Short mmCIF file of C-alpha atoms and ligand atoms in Angstrom, two decimals:
data_model
loop_
_atom_site.label_atom_id
_atom_site.label_comp_id
_atom_site.label_asym_id
_atom_site.label_seq_id
_atom_site.Cartn_x
_atom_site.Cartn_y
_atom_site.Cartn_z
CA UNK A 272 200.19 -30.65 47.74
CA UNK A 273 202.34 -33.77 47.30
CA UNK A 274 200.97 -37.10 48.48
CA UNK A 275 202.87 -40.37 48.68
CA UNK A 276 200.53 -43.27 49.36
CA UNK A 277 201.93 -46.68 50.27
CA UNK A 278 204.95 -46.01 48.08
CA UNK A 279 207.56 -48.73 47.73
CA UNK A 280 210.76 -48.80 45.69
CA UNK A 281 212.85 -51.91 45.32
CA UNK A 282 216.27 -52.31 43.75
CA UNK A 283 216.53 -56.06 43.20
CA UNK A 284 216.15 -57.51 46.69
CA UNK A 285 216.81 -54.19 48.42
CA UNK A 286 213.70 -52.35 49.64
CA UNK A 287 214.93 -48.75 49.47
CA UNK A 288 211.54 -47.23 50.31
CA UNK A 289 209.07 -49.36 52.22
CA UNK A 290 205.32 -48.68 52.00
CA UNK A 291 205.81 -45.00 52.75
CA UNK A 292 203.01 -42.52 53.41
CA UNK A 293 203.73 -38.80 53.41
CA UNK A 294 201.70 -35.67 52.69
CA UNK A 295 203.48 -32.39 51.99
CA UNK A 296 201.16 -29.38 52.06
CA UNK A 297 201.49 -26.54 49.60
CA UNK A 298 204.03 -23.96 50.77
CA UNK A 299 205.60 -26.32 53.28
CA UNK A 300 209.34 -26.98 53.50
CA UNK A 301 209.50 -30.69 54.29
CA UNK A 302 212.97 -31.92 55.18
CA UNK A 303 213.68 -35.64 54.83
CA UNK A 304 216.38 -36.48 57.32
CA UNK A 305 218.07 -39.73 58.27
CA UNK A 306 221.31 -41.64 57.98
CA UNK A 307 222.93 -42.58 54.67
CA UNK A 308 221.05 -45.29 52.79
CA UNK A 309 217.71 -44.83 54.60
CA UNK A 310 215.91 -43.95 51.34
CA UNK A 311 215.83 -40.14 51.27
CA UNK A 312 217.19 -39.62 47.74
CA UNK A 313 215.08 -42.44 46.37
CA UNK A 314 211.96 -40.85 47.88
CA UNK A 315 212.83 -37.46 46.41
CA UNK A 316 213.60 -38.83 42.96
CA UNK A 317 210.32 -40.71 42.79
CA UNK A 318 208.42 -37.43 43.24
CA UNK A 319 209.76 -36.04 39.94
CA UNK A 320 209.76 -39.56 38.44
CA UNK A 321 213.50 -39.57 37.92
CA UNK A 322 213.02 -42.99 39.49
CA UNK A 323 209.77 -44.88 38.91
CA UNK A 324 208.15 -46.32 42.04
CA UNK A 325 207.59 -50.06 42.34
CA UNK A 326 204.22 -49.79 44.11
CA UNK A 327 201.84 -47.23 45.55
CA UNK A 328 200.75 -43.84 44.32
CA UNK A 329 202.35 -40.39 44.09
CA UNK A 330 199.99 -37.45 43.55
CA UNK A 331 200.86 -33.80 42.93
CA UNK A 332 197.87 -31.54 43.44
CA UNK A 333 195.72 -34.63 43.05
CA UNK A 334 197.30 -35.72 39.77
CA UNK A 335 199.20 -39.02 39.52
CA UNK A 336 202.82 -38.34 38.49
CA UNK A 337 202.63 -41.38 36.23
CA UNK A 338 199.92 -39.58 34.24
CA UNK A 339 202.01 -36.45 33.70
CA UNK A 340 204.24 -36.02 30.69
CA UNK A 341 207.98 -35.53 31.19
CA UNK A 342 207.90 -31.86 30.26
CA UNK A 343 205.08 -31.10 32.69
CA UNK A 344 207.09 -32.77 35.47
CA UNK A 345 210.34 -30.93 34.71
CA UNK A 346 208.59 -27.57 34.45
CA UNK A 347 206.60 -28.03 37.61
CA UNK A 348 209.55 -29.13 39.74
CA UNK A 349 212.93 -27.47 40.13
CA UNK A 350 215.66 -29.90 41.17
CA UNK A 351 218.88 -29.01 42.97
CA UNK A 352 221.61 -31.53 43.77
CA UNK A 353 224.97 -31.51 45.45
CA UNK A 354 227.59 -30.66 42.84
CA UNK A 355 224.99 -28.54 41.01
CA UNK A 356 225.03 -30.41 37.66
CA UNK A 357 225.83 -27.14 35.89
CA UNK A 358 227.03 -27.47 32.30
CA UNK A 359 230.75 -26.60 32.43
CA UNK A 360 230.91 -25.22 28.89
CA UNK A 361 227.94 -22.88 29.43
CA UNK A 362 228.15 -19.50 31.15
CA UNK A 363 226.31 -18.84 34.41
CA UNK A 364 223.62 -16.89 32.52
CA UNK A 365 223.07 -19.69 30.02
CA UNK A 366 222.91 -22.31 32.76
CA UNK A 367 220.25 -20.32 34.62
CA UNK A 368 218.34 -19.72 31.37
CA UNK A 369 218.22 -23.41 30.46
CA UNK A 370 214.53 -24.06 31.14
CA UNK A 371 213.22 -20.64 29.94
CA UNK A 372 215.22 -21.23 26.77
CA UNK A 373 213.61 -24.65 26.31
CA UNK A 374 210.26 -22.93 26.81
CA UNK A 375 211.19 -20.49 24.04
CA UNK A 376 210.76 -17.37 26.14
CA UNK A 377 211.71 -14.20 24.22
CA UNK A 378 215.32 -13.10 24.76
CA UNK A 379 214.41 -9.94 26.70
CA UNK A 380 212.28 -11.92 29.13
CA UNK A 381 215.05 -14.47 29.64
CA UNK A 382 217.68 -11.77 30.23
CA UNK A 383 215.47 -9.99 32.74
CA UNK A 384 214.72 -13.26 34.55
CA UNK A 385 218.42 -14.21 34.76
CA UNK A 386 219.26 -10.81 36.22
CA UNK A 387 216.39 -11.00 38.69
CA UNK A 388 217.42 -14.48 39.88
CA UNK A 389 221.10 -13.62 40.20
CA UNK A 390 220.15 -10.64 42.32
CA UNK A 391 217.83 -12.80 44.42
CA UNK A 392 220.68 -15.27 45.00
CA UNK A 393 223.12 -12.49 45.87
CA UNK A 394 225.24 -12.95 42.72
CA UNK A 395 226.27 -9.75 40.95
CA UNK A 396 225.11 -10.12 37.31
CA UNK A 397 227.77 -7.76 35.97
CA UNK A 398 230.56 -9.80 37.57
CA UNK A 399 229.27 -13.36 37.28
CA UNK A 400 226.81 -13.74 34.39
CA UNK A 401 229.48 -14.38 31.76
CA UNK A 402 231.66 -16.62 33.95
CA UNK A 403 231.91 -20.38 33.57
CA UNK A 404 231.07 -22.73 36.46
CA UNK A 405 234.73 -23.63 37.15
CA UNK A 406 235.48 -19.93 37.72
CA UNK A 407 233.04 -19.85 40.65
CA UNK A 408 233.51 -20.81 44.29
CA UNK A 409 231.54 -23.82 45.54
CA UNK A 410 229.03 -21.55 47.25
CA UNK A 411 228.53 -19.41 44.15
CA UNK A 412 228.06 -22.48 41.96
CA UNK A 413 225.45 -23.81 44.37
CA UNK A 414 223.64 -20.44 44.22
CA UNK A 415 223.58 -20.74 40.43
CA UNK A 416 222.13 -24.24 40.81
CA UNK A 417 219.31 -22.84 42.95
CA UNK A 418 218.73 -19.96 40.50
CA UNK A 419 218.49 -22.43 37.63
CA UNK A 420 215.95 -24.54 39.50
CA UNK A 421 213.79 -21.45 40.13
CA UNK A 422 214.10 -20.04 36.61
CA UNK A 423 210.70 -20.94 35.17
CA UNK A 424 208.98 -20.43 38.52
CA UNK A 425 208.13 -24.08 39.27
CA UNK A 426 205.56 -24.85 41.95
CA UNK A 427 207.83 -27.33 43.67
CA UNK A 428 211.49 -27.31 44.63
CA UNK A 429 213.28 -30.62 45.20
CA UNK A 430 216.70 -30.34 46.85
CA UNK A 431 219.03 -33.30 47.44
CA UNK A 432 221.83 -32.46 49.90
CA UNK A 433 222.44 -29.23 47.95
CA UNK A 434 224.87 -27.80 50.49
CA UNK A 435 226.52 -31.07 51.52
CA UNK A 436 229.87 -30.37 49.86
CA UNK A 437 230.30 -26.80 51.15
CA UNK A 438 232.48 -25.65 54.03
CA UNK A 439 230.66 -24.83 57.28
CA UNK A 440 230.58 -21.05 56.81
CA UNK A 441 229.42 -21.14 53.19
CA UNK A 442 226.88 -23.75 54.10
CA UNK A 443 225.53 -21.58 56.88
CA UNK A 444 225.28 -18.62 54.48
CA UNK A 445 223.38 -20.68 51.92
CA UNK A 446 220.98 -21.96 54.58
CA UNK A 447 220.24 -18.37 55.59
CA UNK A 448 219.75 -17.49 51.91
CA UNK A 449 217.25 -20.33 51.54
CA UNK A 450 215.23 -19.04 54.49
CA UNK A 451 215.19 -15.56 52.97
CA UNK A 452 214.26 -16.86 49.50
CA UNK A 453 211.51 -19.04 50.97
CA UNK A 454 209.99 -15.96 52.57
CA UNK A 455 209.99 -14.27 49.15
CA UNK A 456 208.93 -17.04 46.78
CA UNK A 457 207.37 -19.64 49.08
CA UNK A 458 207.81 -22.85 47.11
CA UNK A 459 206.56 -26.21 48.27
CA UNK A 460 209.95 -27.74 49.01
CA UNK A 461 211.24 -31.22 49.71
CA UNK A 462 214.78 -31.02 51.05
CA UNK A 463 217.00 -34.04 51.70
CA UNK A 464 219.81 -33.96 54.23
CA UNK A 465 221.53 -36.26 56.72
CA UNK A 466 222.25 -33.23 58.93
CA UNK A 467 219.62 -32.80 61.67
CA UNK A 468 220.81 -29.25 62.43
CA UNK A 469 220.21 -28.27 58.81
CA UNK A 470 216.77 -29.89 59.00
CA UNK A 471 215.88 -28.02 62.18
CA UNK A 472 216.97 -24.72 60.62
CA UNK A 473 215.15 -25.01 57.30
CA UNK A 474 212.08 -27.15 57.84
CA UNK A 475 208.49 -26.27 58.51
CA UNK A 476 208.07 -30.04 58.88
CA UNK A 477 210.62 -32.79 59.32
CA UNK A 478 210.17 -36.38 58.21
CA UNK A 479 212.69 -38.64 59.92
CA UNK A 480 213.45 -41.73 57.84
CA UNK A 481 214.91 -45.07 58.85
CA UNK A 482 215.25 -48.13 56.61
CA UNK A 483 212.87 -46.86 53.96
CA UNK A 484 210.16 -45.77 56.39
CA UNK A 485 209.14 -42.55 58.11
CA UNK A 486 209.50 -42.96 61.84
CA UNK A 487 208.61 -39.39 62.83
CA UNK A 488 206.84 -36.55 60.99
CA UNK A 489 206.43 -33.32 62.90
CA UNK A 490 207.39 -29.68 63.25
CA UNK A 491 211.01 -28.88 64.18
CA UNK A 492 209.78 -27.63 67.59
CA UNK A 493 208.07 -30.91 68.40
CA UNK A 494 210.98 -32.99 67.10
CA UNK A 495 213.29 -31.06 69.42
CA UNK A 496 210.91 -31.64 72.32
CA UNK A 497 210.49 -35.38 71.67
CA UNK A 498 213.67 -36.53 69.93
P1 ADP B 711 224.25 -39.77 46.65
O1 ADP B 711 224.68 -40.50 47.89
O2 ADP B 711 225.03 -38.51 46.44
O3 ADP B 711 222.77 -39.63 46.53
P2 ADP B 711 223.97 -41.77 44.54
O4 ADP B 711 222.65 -41.27 44.15
O5 ADP B 711 224.91 -42.15 43.47
O6 ADP B 711 224.76 -40.72 45.45
O7 ADP B 711 223.77 -43.01 45.45
C1 ADP B 711 222.81 -43.06 46.48
C2 ADP B 711 222.89 -44.42 47.17
O8 ADP B 711 222.51 -45.45 46.28
C3 ADP B 711 224.27 -44.76 47.65
O9 ADP B 711 224.15 -45.44 48.87
C4 ADP B 711 224.82 -45.67 46.57
O10 ADP B 711 225.75 -46.57 47.09
C5 ADP B 711 223.56 -46.36 46.10
N1 ADP B 711 223.61 -46.70 44.69
C6 ADP B 711 223.56 -45.85 43.67
N2 ADP B 711 223.61 -46.47 42.50
C7 ADP B 711 223.70 -47.78 42.81
C8 ADP B 711 223.78 -48.95 42.02
N3 ADP B 711 223.78 -48.92 40.68
N4 ADP B 711 223.87 -50.13 42.64
C9 ADP B 711 223.86 -50.18 43.99
N5 ADP B 711 223.76 -49.10 44.79
C10 ADP B 711 223.71 -47.93 44.21
P1 ADP B 712 219.82 -41.95 51.15
O1 ADP B 712 219.47 -40.89 50.17
O2 ADP B 712 219.01 -41.86 52.42
O3 ADP B 712 221.29 -42.01 51.44
P2 ADP B 712 219.12 -43.78 49.05
O4 ADP B 712 217.71 -43.44 48.74
O5 ADP B 712 220.16 -43.22 48.16
O6 ADP B 712 219.41 -43.37 50.55
O7 ADP B 712 219.29 -45.34 49.09
C1 ADP B 712 218.38 -46.21 49.79
C2 ADP B 712 218.80 -47.66 49.57
O8 ADP B 712 218.62 -48.02 48.22
C3 ADP B 712 220.25 -47.93 49.88
O9 ADP B 712 220.33 -49.23 50.40
C4 ADP B 712 220.92 -47.85 48.52
O10 ADP B 712 222.10 -48.58 48.46
C5 ADP B 712 219.85 -48.42 47.62
N1 ADP B 712 219.92 -47.85 46.26
C6 ADP B 712 219.73 -46.56 45.92
N2 ADP B 712 219.87 -46.39 44.60
C7 ADP B 712 220.12 -47.62 44.09
C8 ADP B 712 220.34 -48.12 42.79
N3 ADP B 712 220.33 -47.31 41.72
N4 ADP B 712 220.58 -49.43 42.64
C9 ADP B 712 220.59 -50.24 43.71
N5 ADP B 712 220.39 -49.85 44.97
C10 ADP B 712 220.15 -48.55 45.16
#
């Protein structure tokens, strides 16, 4: 469970996130939706402490994120962003293996995990494992980004507009993939998008943000009924 209690983040005089309260239950896919600049990314990045919060409290399974060490945070939370952040001079396999490698898993275990994840993400290991990111399509690269985030089996998946740069068809495919993967691995997920249709498709709960606050927090069904 992720709990944000009276969380505020300021950048100089800008209040990016304003006294926000949000509870995300274990196994839930919470989609933060709202127009550009409303504070979605800032909220997401405070959860894994990529950005420190200015005030309030963020708890993961009851533990204050400020009390966790950096490694614990990175291992516990997979992070996927638009543009993937893949290392261009590393192969697909090495990119996916990044965290298991840092954890010093034995080579056989890493190889098996990479193959398993590529298969899960519908990437043929024989064809793609030895490729470099620039040899992939946008959709394939984004799949590798998701595989990398899942590699060490984190409890939480944080996704920041991961499909924002993809064409409509690829985007639709990746959304369907996410639904299928969620049924298989069931991660507590916080997903940021400005696209309400994407939110309605993927969410178990939607938090609608406006000017650093949550103005609605409900199931997709209820949001559709009372927009
Ligand atoms: P994205 O929109 O893909 O999340 P960024 O994280 O770079 O891209 O920026 C998020 C928002 O924060 C944007 O509205 C951007 O203009 C703003 N922003 C980012 N960095 C700064 C900065 N150093 N000063 C002012 N605004 C910034
Ligand atoms: P969203 O993800 O909903 O587009 P952000 O969380 O990126 O919104 O930004 C919320 C507000 O905080 C915006 O006004 C943005 O310009 C500002 N902001 C975000 N990052 C920075 C930063 N690094 N420096 C200054 N202002 C920022």
